[in-house]
C-alpha cells in the first residue's frame, strides 16, 4: 500500500502532466508549424509561383516511374533507400498545395505524376 505522501506526489505529478497529454501530437495530426506553412501557401502564394515547385522538383533525383517501382517493393529495399522515398513523399504535399496556382502545364503534369505515385511510398 502506498504511503499518503507517495500517493499525494503521484496525484500532483499526474495533474501537472495531464495538460501535456491533452496537447500531445497524434498520428495524422499536423503540427501547428506545418499547418501554418500550408495555410500561408494557400492564402498568400509566393510572388514567384513557378520557382517553388521547380525548386521542390529539383530536390527529387528520381522520375515518378522509378520511384513508383521502388515504392512497390519498398520492404525489400535497404534502409537508406526507404528513407529517401519517405523524404520524397514528404515533398509531394507541398507540390500539391501550390498546384492550383500554377499556369505551366508541364509543371502541373509533373506534380500530378508525383501525386499519383505517392500512395505507393512507405
Protein backbone atom coordinates (compact mmCIF):
# COMPACT_ATOMS: atom_id res chain seq x y z
CA UNK A 1 0.00 0.00 0.00
CA UNK A 2 1.22 3.50 -0.82
CA UNK A 3 2.01 5.92 1.87
CA UNK A 4 -0.12 9.09 1.87
CA UNK A 5 2.92 11.16 0.90
CA UNK A 6 3.66 8.99 -2.16
CA UNK A 7 0.00 8.97 -3.20
CA UNK A 8 -0.09 12.76 -2.95
CA UNK A 9 3.10 13.07 -5.00
CA UNK A 10 1.67 10.77 -7.67
CA UNK A 11 -1.55 12.80 -7.88
CA UNK A 12 0.32 16.09 -8.19
CA UNK A 13 2.60 14.60 -10.86
CA UNK A 14 -0.42 13.38 -12.84
CA UNK A 15 -2.15 16.73 -12.62
CA UNK A 16 0.96 18.50 -13.88
CA UNK A 17 1.39 16.07 -16.78
CA UNK A 18 -2.22 16.00 -17.94
CA UNK A 19 -2.17 19.25 -19.94
CA UNK A 20 0.74 17.88 -21.96
CA UNK A 21 -1.12 14.69 -22.68
CA UNK A 22 -4.16 16.56 -23.97
CA UNK A 23 -1.99 18.59 -26.36
CA UNK A 24 0.20 15.68 -27.41
CA UNK A 25 0.75 15.04 -31.09
CA UNK A 26 -1.26 12.19 -32.53
CA UNK A 27 -0.54 10.29 -35.76
CA UNK A 28 -2.22 12.02 -38.68
CA UNK A 29 -2.39 15.32 -36.82
CA UNK A 30 -0.43 18.13 -38.40
CA UNK A 31 1.86 20.23 -36.31
CA UNK A 32 0.91 23.85 -35.97
CA UNK A 33 4.03 24.93 -37.88
CA UNK A 34 3.18 22.66 -40.83
CA UNK A 35 -0.41 23.81 -40.77
CA UNK A 36 0.66 27.47 -40.80
CA UNK A 37 3.02 26.91 -43.72
CA UNK A 38 0.33 25.23 -45.79
CA UNK A 39 -2.17 27.91 -44.90
CA UNK A 40 0.27 30.64 -45.93
CA UNK A 41 0.79 28.94 -49.26
CA UNK A 42 -2.95 28.77 -49.79
CA UNK A 43 -3.72 32.32 -48.74
CA UNK A 44 -0.62 34.15 -49.96
CA UNK A 45 1.07 32.40 -52.84
CA UNK A 46 4.70 33.40 -53.29
CA UNK A 47 5.44 36.14 -55.80
CA UNK A 48 7.35 33.68 -58.00
CA UNK A 49 4.92 30.78 -58.00
CA UNK A 50 6.88 28.79 -60.58
CA UNK A 51 10.12 28.84 -58.58
CA UNK A 52 8.68 26.91 -55.62
CA UNK A 53 7.63 23.73 -57.47
CA UNK A 54 10.73 23.89 -59.67
CA UNK A 55 12.88 24.02 -56.54
CA UNK A 56 10.99 21.15 -54.93
CA UNK A 57 11.17 19.04 -58.10
CA UNK A 58 14.90 19.75 -58.32
CA UNK A 59 15.31 18.09 -54.90
CA UNK A 60 13.87 14.84 -56.26
CA UNK A 61 16.50 12.83 -58.10
CA UNK A 62 14.17 10.11 -59.44
CA UNK A 63 11.50 10.02 -62.11
CA UNK A 64 7.97 9.22 -60.88
CA UNK A 65 8.09 5.84 -62.65
CA UNK A 66 11.38 4.90 -60.97
CA UNK A 67 10.07 5.95 -57.58
CA UNK A 68 6.83 4.03 -58.13
CA UNK A 69 8.80 0.89 -58.99
CA UNK A 70 10.84 1.27 -55.80
CA UNK A 71 7.71 2.08 -53.82
CA UNK A 72 6.06 -1.19 -54.84
CA UNK A 73 8.93 -3.20 -53.32
CA UNK A 74 9.98 -0.82 -50.56
CA UNK A 75 10.06 -3.57 -47.92
CA UNK A 76 12.93 -5.23 -49.79
CA UNK A 77 14.98 -2.03 -50.11
CA UNK A 78 17.89 -1.04 -47.85
CA UNK A 79 17.08 1.47 -45.12
CA UNK A 80 18.75 4.40 -46.87
CA UNK A 81 16.50 3.89 -49.95
CA UNK A 82 13.40 3.68 -47.76
CA UNK A 83 14.37 6.94 -46.04
CA UNK A 84 14.94 8.52 -49.45
CA UNK A 85 11.43 7.54 -50.59
CA UNK A 86 10.00 8.95 -47.36
CA UNK A 87 11.77 12.26 -47.97
CA UNK A 88 10.29 12.41 -51.46
CA UNK A 89 6.89 11.54 -50.02
CA UNK A 90 7.24 14.48 -47.63
CA UNK A 91 7.85 16.92 -50.50
CA UNK A 92 4.84 15.92 -52.56
CA UNK A 93 2.13 17.57 -50.38
CA UNK A 94 3.91 20.91 -50.81
CA UNK A 95 3.75 20.48 -54.57
CA UNK A 96 0.06 19.60 -54.40
CA UNK A 97 -0.74 22.68 -52.29
CA UNK A 98 0.76 25.05 -54.81
CA UNK A 99 -0.54 23.27 -57.94
CA UNK A 100 -3.76 25.36 -58.22
CA UNK A 101 -1.59 28.48 -58.61
CA UNK A 102 0.45 27.07 -61.50
CA UNK A 103 -0.17 28.01 -65.09
CA UNK A 104 2.65 25.99 -66.68
CA UNK A 105 1.12 22.73 -67.96
CA UNK A 106 4.46 20.90 -67.74
CA UNK A 107 4.73 21.64 -64.01
CA UNK A 108 1.07 20.76 -63.43
CA UNK A 109 1.63 17.41 -65.17
CA UNK A 110 4.79 16.74 -63.15
CA UNK A 111 3.01 17.48 -59.87
CA UNK A 112 0.12 15.23 -60.94
CA UNK A 113 2.52 12.40 -61.73
CA UNK A 114 4.13 12.65 -58.29
CA UNK A 115 0.77 12.87 -56.57
CA UNK A 116 -0.34 9.69 -58.34
CA UNK A 117 2.66 7.65 -57.13
CA UNK A 118 2.72 8.98 -53.55
CA UNK A 119 0.37 6.31 -52.10
CA UNK A 120 2.87 3.60 -53.09
CA UNK A 121 5.62 5.09 -50.90
CA UNK A 122 6.42 3.87 -47.40
